[in-house]
Short mmCIF file of C-alpha atoms in Angstrom, two decimals:
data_model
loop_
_atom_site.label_atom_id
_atom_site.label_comp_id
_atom_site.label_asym_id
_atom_site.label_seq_id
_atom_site.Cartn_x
_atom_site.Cartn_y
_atom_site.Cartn_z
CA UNK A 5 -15.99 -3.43 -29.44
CA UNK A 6 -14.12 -0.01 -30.89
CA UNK A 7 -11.71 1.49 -28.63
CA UNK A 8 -10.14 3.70 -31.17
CA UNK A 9 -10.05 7.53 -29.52
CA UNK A 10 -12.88 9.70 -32.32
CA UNK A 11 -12.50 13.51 -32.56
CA UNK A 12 -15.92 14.51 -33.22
CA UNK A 13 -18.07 11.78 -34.37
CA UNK A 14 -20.33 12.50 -31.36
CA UNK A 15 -24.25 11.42 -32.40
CA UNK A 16 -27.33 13.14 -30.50
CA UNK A 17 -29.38 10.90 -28.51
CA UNK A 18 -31.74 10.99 -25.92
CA UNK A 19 -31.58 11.58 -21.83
CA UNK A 20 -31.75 9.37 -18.99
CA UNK A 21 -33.41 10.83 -16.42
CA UNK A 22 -37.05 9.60 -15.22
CA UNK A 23 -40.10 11.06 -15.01
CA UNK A 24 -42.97 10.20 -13.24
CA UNK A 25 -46.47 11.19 -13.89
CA UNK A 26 -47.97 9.62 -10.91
CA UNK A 27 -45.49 10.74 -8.06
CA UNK A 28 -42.88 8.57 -6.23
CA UNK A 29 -45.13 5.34 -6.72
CA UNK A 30 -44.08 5.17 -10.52
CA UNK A 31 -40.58 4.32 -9.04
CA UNK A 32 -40.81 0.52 -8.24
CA UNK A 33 -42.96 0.70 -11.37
CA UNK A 34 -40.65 1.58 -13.64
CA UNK A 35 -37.38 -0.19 -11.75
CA UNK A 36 -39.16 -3.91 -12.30
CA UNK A 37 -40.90 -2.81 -15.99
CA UNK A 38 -37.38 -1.69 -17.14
CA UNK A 39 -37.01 -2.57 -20.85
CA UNK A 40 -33.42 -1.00 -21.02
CA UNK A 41 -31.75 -3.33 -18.40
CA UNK A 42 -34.08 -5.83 -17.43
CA UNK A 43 -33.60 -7.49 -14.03
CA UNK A 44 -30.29 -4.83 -13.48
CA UNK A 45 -27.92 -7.70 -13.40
CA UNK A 46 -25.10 -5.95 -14.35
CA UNK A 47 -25.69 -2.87 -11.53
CA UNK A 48 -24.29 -3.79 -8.04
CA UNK A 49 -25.77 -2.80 -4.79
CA UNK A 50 -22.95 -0.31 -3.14
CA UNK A 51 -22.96 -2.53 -0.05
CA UNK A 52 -22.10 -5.61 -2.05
CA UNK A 53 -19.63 -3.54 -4.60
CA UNK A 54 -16.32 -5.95 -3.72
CA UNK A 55 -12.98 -6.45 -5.68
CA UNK A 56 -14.30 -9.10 -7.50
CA UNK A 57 -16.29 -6.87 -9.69
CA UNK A 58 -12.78 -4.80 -10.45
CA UNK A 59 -11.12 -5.57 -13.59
CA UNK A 60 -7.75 -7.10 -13.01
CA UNK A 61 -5.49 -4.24 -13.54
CA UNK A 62 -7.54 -2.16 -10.92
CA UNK A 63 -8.17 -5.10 -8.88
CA UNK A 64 -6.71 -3.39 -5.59
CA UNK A 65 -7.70 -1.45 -2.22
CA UNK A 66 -7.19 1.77 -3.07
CA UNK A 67 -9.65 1.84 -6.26
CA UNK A 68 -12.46 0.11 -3.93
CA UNK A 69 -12.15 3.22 -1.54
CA UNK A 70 -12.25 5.36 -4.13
CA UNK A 71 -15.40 4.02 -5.61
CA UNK A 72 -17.03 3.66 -2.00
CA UNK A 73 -16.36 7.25 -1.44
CA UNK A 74 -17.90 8.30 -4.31
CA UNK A 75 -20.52 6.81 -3.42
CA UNK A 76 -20.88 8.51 -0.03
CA UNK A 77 -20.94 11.56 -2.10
CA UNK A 78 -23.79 10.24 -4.80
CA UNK A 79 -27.06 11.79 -3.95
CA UNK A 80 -30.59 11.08 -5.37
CA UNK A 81 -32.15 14.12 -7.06
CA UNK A 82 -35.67 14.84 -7.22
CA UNK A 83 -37.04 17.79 -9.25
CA UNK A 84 -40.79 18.42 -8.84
CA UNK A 85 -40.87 21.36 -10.94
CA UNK A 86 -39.85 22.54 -14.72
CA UNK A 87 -38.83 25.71 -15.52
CA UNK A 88 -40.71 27.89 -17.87
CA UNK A 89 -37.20 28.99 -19.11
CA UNK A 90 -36.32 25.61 -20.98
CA UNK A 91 -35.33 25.54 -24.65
CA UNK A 92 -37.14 23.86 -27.15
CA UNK A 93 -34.07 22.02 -28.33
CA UNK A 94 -30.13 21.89 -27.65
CA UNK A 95 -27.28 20.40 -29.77
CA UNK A 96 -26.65 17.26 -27.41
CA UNK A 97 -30.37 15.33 -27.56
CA UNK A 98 -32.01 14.68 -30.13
CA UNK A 99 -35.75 16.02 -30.57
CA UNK A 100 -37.36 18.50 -28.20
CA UNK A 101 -35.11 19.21 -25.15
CA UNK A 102 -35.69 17.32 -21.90
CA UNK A 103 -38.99 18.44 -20.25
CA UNK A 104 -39.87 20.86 -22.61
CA UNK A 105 -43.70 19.67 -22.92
CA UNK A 106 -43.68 19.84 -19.33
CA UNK A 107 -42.89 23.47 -18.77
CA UNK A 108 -44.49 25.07 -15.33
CA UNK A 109 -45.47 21.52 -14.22
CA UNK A 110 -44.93 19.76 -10.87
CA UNK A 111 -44.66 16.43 -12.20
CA UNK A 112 -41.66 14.55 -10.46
CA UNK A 113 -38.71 13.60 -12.33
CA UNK A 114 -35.63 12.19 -10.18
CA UNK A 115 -31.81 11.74 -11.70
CA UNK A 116 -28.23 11.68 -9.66
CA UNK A 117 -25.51 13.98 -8.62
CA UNK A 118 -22.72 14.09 -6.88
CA UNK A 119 -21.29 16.21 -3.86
CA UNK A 120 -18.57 17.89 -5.19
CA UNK A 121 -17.62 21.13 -2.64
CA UNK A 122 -18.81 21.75 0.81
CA UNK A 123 -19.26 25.13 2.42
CA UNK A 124 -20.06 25.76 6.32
CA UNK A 125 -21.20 28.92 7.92
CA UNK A 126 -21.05 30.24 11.33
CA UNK A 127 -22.35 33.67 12.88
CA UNK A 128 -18.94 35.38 12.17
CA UNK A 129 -19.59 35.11 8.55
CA UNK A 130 -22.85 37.01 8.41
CA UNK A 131 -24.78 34.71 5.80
CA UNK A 132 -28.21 35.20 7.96
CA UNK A 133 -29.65 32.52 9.07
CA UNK A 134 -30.29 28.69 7.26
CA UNK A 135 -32.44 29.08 4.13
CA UNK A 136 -33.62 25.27 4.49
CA UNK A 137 -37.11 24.68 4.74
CA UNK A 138 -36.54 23.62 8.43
CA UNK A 139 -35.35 26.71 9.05
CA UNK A 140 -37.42 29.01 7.11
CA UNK A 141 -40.67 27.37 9.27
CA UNK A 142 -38.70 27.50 12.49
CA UNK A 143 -38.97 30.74 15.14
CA UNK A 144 -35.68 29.57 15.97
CA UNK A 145 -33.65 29.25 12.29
CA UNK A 146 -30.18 28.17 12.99
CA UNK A 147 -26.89 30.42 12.25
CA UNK A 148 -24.55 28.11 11.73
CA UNK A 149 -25.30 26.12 8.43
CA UNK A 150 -24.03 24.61 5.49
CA UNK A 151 -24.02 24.30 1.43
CA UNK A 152 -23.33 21.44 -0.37
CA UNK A 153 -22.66 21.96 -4.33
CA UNK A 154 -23.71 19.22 -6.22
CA UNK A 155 -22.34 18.26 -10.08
CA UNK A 156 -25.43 16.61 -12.35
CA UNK A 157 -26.86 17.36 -15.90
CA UNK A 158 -28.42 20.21 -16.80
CA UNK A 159 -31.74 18.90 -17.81
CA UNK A 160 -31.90 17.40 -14.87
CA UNK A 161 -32.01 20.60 -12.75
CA UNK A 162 -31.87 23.74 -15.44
CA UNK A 163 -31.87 27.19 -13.21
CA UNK A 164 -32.88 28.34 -9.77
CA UNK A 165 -36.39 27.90 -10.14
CA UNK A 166 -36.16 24.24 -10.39
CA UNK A 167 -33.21 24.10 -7.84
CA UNK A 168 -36.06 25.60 -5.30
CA UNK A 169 -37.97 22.48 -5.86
CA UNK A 170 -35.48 20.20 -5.88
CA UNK A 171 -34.34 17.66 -2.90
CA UNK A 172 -31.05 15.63 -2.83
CA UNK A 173 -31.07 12.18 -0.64
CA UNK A 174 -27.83 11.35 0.69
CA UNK A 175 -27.19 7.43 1.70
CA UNK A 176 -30.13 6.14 0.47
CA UNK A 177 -28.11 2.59 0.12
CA UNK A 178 -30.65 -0.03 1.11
CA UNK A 179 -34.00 -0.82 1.91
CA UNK A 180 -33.02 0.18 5.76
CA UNK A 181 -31.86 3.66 5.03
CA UNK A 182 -34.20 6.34 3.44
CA UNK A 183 -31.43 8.61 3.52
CA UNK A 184 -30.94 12.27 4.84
CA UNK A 185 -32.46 15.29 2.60
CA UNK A 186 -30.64 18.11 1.50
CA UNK A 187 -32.84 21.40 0.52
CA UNK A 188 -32.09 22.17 -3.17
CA UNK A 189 -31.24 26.83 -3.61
CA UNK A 190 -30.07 28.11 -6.38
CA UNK A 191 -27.89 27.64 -9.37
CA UNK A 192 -24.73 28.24 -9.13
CA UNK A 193 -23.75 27.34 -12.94
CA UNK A 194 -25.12 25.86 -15.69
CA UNK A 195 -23.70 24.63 -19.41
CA UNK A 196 -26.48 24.04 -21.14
CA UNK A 197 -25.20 22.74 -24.10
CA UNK A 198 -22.72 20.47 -22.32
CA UNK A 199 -25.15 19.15 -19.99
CA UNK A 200 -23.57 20.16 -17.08
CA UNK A 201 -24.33 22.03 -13.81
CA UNK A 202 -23.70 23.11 -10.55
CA UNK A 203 -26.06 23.55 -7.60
CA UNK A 204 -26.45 24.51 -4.36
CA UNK A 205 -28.43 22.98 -1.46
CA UNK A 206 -28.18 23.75 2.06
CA UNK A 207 -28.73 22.10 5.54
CA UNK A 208 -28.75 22.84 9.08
CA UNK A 209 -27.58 19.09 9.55
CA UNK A 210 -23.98 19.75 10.82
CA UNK A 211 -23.34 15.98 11.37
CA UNK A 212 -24.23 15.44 7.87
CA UNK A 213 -22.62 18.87 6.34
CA UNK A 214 -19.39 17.94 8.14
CA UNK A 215 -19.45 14.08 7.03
CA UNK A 216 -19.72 15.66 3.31
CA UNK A 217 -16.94 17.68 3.36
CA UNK A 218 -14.62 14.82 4.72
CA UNK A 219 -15.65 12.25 2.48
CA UNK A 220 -15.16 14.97 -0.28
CA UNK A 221 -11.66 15.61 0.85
CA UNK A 222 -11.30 11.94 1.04
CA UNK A 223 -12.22 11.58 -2.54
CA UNK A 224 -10.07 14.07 -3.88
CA UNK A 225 -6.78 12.99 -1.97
CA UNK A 226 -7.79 9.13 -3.39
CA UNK A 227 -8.49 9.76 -6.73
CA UNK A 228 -5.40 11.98 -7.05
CA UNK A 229 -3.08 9.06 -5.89
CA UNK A 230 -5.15 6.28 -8.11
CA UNK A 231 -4.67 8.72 -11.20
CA UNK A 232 -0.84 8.63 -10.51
CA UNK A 233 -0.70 5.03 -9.86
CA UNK A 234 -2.18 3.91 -13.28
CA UNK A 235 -1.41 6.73 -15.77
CA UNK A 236 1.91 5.11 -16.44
CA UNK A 237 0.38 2.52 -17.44
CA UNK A 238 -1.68 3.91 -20.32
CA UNK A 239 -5.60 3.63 -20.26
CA UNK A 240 -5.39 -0.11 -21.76
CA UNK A 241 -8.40 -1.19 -20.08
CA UNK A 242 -10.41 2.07 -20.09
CA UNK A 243 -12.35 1.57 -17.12
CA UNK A 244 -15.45 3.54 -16.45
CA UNK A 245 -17.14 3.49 -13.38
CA UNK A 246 -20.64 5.44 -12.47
CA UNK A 247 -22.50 5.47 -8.97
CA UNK A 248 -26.20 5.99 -10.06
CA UNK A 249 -29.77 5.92 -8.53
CA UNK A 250 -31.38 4.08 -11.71
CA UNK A 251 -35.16 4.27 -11.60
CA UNK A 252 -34.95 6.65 -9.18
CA UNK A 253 -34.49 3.68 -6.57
CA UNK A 254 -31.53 2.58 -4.31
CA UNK A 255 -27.68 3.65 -5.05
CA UNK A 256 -26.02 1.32 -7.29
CA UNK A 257 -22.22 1.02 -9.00
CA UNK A 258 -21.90 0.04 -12.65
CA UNK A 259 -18.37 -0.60 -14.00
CA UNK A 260 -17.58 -0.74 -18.24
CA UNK A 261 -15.44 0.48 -20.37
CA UNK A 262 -15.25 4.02 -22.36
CA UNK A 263 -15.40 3.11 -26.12
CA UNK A 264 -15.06 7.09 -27.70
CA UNK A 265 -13.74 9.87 -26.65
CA UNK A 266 -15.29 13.12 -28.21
CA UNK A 267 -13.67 16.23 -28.45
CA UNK A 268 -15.59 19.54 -29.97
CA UNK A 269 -12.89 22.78 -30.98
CA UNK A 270 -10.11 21.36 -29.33
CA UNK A 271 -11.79 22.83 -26.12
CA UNK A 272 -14.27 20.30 -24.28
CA UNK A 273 -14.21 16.50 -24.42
CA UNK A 274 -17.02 13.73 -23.75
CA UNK A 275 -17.38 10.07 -24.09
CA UNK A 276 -19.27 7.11 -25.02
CA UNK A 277 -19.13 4.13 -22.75
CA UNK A 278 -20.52 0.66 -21.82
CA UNK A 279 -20.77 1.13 -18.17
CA UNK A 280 -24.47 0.21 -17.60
CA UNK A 281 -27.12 3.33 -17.06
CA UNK A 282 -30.67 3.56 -17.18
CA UNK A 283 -34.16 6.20 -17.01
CA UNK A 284 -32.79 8.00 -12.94
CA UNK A 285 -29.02 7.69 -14.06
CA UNK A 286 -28.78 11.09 -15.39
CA UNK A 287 -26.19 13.48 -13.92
CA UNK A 288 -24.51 10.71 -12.08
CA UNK A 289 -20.53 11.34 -11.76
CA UNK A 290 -18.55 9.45 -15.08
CA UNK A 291 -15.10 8.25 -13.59
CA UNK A 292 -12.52 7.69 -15.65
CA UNK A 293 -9.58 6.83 -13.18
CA UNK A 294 -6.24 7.67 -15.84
CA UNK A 295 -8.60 11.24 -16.40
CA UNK A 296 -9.48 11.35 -12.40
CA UNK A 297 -9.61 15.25 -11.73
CA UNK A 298 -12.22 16.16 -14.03
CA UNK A 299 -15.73 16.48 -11.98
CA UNK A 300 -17.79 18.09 -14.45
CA UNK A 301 -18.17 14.51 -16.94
CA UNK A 302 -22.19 13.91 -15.23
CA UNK A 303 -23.65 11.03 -16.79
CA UNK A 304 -26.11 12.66 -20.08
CA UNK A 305 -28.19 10.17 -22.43
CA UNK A 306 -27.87 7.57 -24.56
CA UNK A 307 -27.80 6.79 -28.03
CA UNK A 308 -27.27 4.28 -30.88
CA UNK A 309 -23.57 4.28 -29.79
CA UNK A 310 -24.07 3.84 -26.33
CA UNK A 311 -24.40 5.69 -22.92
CA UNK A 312 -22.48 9.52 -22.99
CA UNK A 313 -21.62 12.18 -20.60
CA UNK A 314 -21.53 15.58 -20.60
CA UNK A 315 -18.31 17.79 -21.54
CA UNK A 316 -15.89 18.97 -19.68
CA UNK A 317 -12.23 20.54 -20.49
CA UNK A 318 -9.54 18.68 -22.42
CA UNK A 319 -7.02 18.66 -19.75
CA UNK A 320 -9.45 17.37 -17.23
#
């Protein structure tokens, strides 16, 4: 396996989120008729994620808890509309862009995010009332609410016309636990030549709003103190870790190495890894522990290299 650092050797290839013509029962379908990674022995259910599956240099508490917390901030996306607005091709994938036969459809397509800023707002900040679809039904809409941005790849949700039609799942970990739904609003920003973006959704759940927002902080303050702990070391082992919803089905953690490092003008960076993906994986958080505050690496495709993210800066 190469683990020499390339410049700009990246190679188009094709993206990894899945679609499904025939609603959320292609799901299951697709999970047990997976040609990519049959049987998905090498993805770990978050609840049984342990130590033992750490490389030995990261064997240690403080890397689990990071990785658990990430978790707690992985969401499942699902997209039942497609934007009239997408390009016929980009750069990044090879072929026609992501969804672009599909264009004004309603057919479902689900991929991953992850939680990466929480807002909440009370009366005294005059942002109305909820814009959830609770609330916008309700004679009663609540005033005090809450955003949640969420980080995934831009052809999984492209502008705010998808984002309106889009619902994140939060802990949907195991057959026992659906999950909690966030309402998908607006764009906030979108790259879509990197394959990167940033959305809003919003809740009246302040139990869940306010769990988000710790386990964000939580994530930051870890990540920060793993980066410094193992950047002395040099990136020997080049561990790459991604929290996914493959298949569209439950939360899993995959854990690889990153075998390229891309970089285009001396500006943006990417890489190509080994860390097992598959067809729902798409715009699921990359980390890369020794390169730990970057939150804008969302899982993209795959190609004949292997799996790839989307950019972000250099110094990230």
């Amino acid at each position: 396996m190469e683990t020499v650092e390339k410049k700009s050797d990246f190679v188009p290839g094709h993206h990894e989120a899945e679609i499904c013509y025939e609603g959320e029962a292609d799901l299951h379908k697709h999970y047990t008729g997976c040609k990519k990674n049959p049987g998905h022995v090498n993805f770990i259910p978050v609840d049984d994620f342990n130590l033992d599956h750490l490389p030995s240099r990261y064997c240690d508490v403080i890397m689990l808890e990071v990785i658990k917390t990430l978790s707690a901030l992985t969401v499942l996306i699902k997209v039942n509309y497609t934007s009239l607005e997408r390009p016929m091709s980009v750069p990044c994938f090879s072929g026609q862009y992501p969804f672009y036969n599909t264009r004004g459809s309603d057919v479902l397509r689900t991929g991953t995010g992850r939680v990466h800023d929480v807002v909440k707002y009370t009366e005294s900040d005059n942002k109305g009332t909820c814009p959830c679809g609770k609330c916008q039904h309700s004679d009663t809409p609540s005033k005090v609410w809450g955003e949640a941005w969420v980080v995934t790849a831009t052809h999984v949700v492209f502008d705010d016309s998808e984002a309106r039609q889009t619902m994140c799942v939060v802990g949907y970990d195991d057959e026992n636990s659906l999950g909690v739904s966030l309402d998908g609003y607006k764009v906030r920003w979108a790259d879509i030549y990197g394959d990167r973006c940033r959305f809003t959704c919003v809740s009246c759940d302040l139990e869940l709003v306010d769990e988000l927002d710790k386990m964000r902080r939580r994530f930051n303050f870890l990540r920060g103190k793993v980066k410094d702990k193992y950047k002395r070391f040099g990136d020997v082992e080049k561990l790459a870790v991604i929290v996914s919803h493959p298949h569209g089905c439950l939360k899993q953690v995959s854990v690889g190495q990153w075998t390229h490092r891309h970089e285009r003008e001396g500006l943006y960076t990417k890489y190509t890894y080994t860390t097992c993906t598959c067809p729902g994986s798409s715009g699921a958080h990359v980390y890369i522990p020794v390169y730990g505050w970057g939150w804008r690496h969302p899982h993209s495709g795959s190609n004949s290299v292997g799996n790839y993210c989307g950019e972000d800066g250099v110094l990230l």
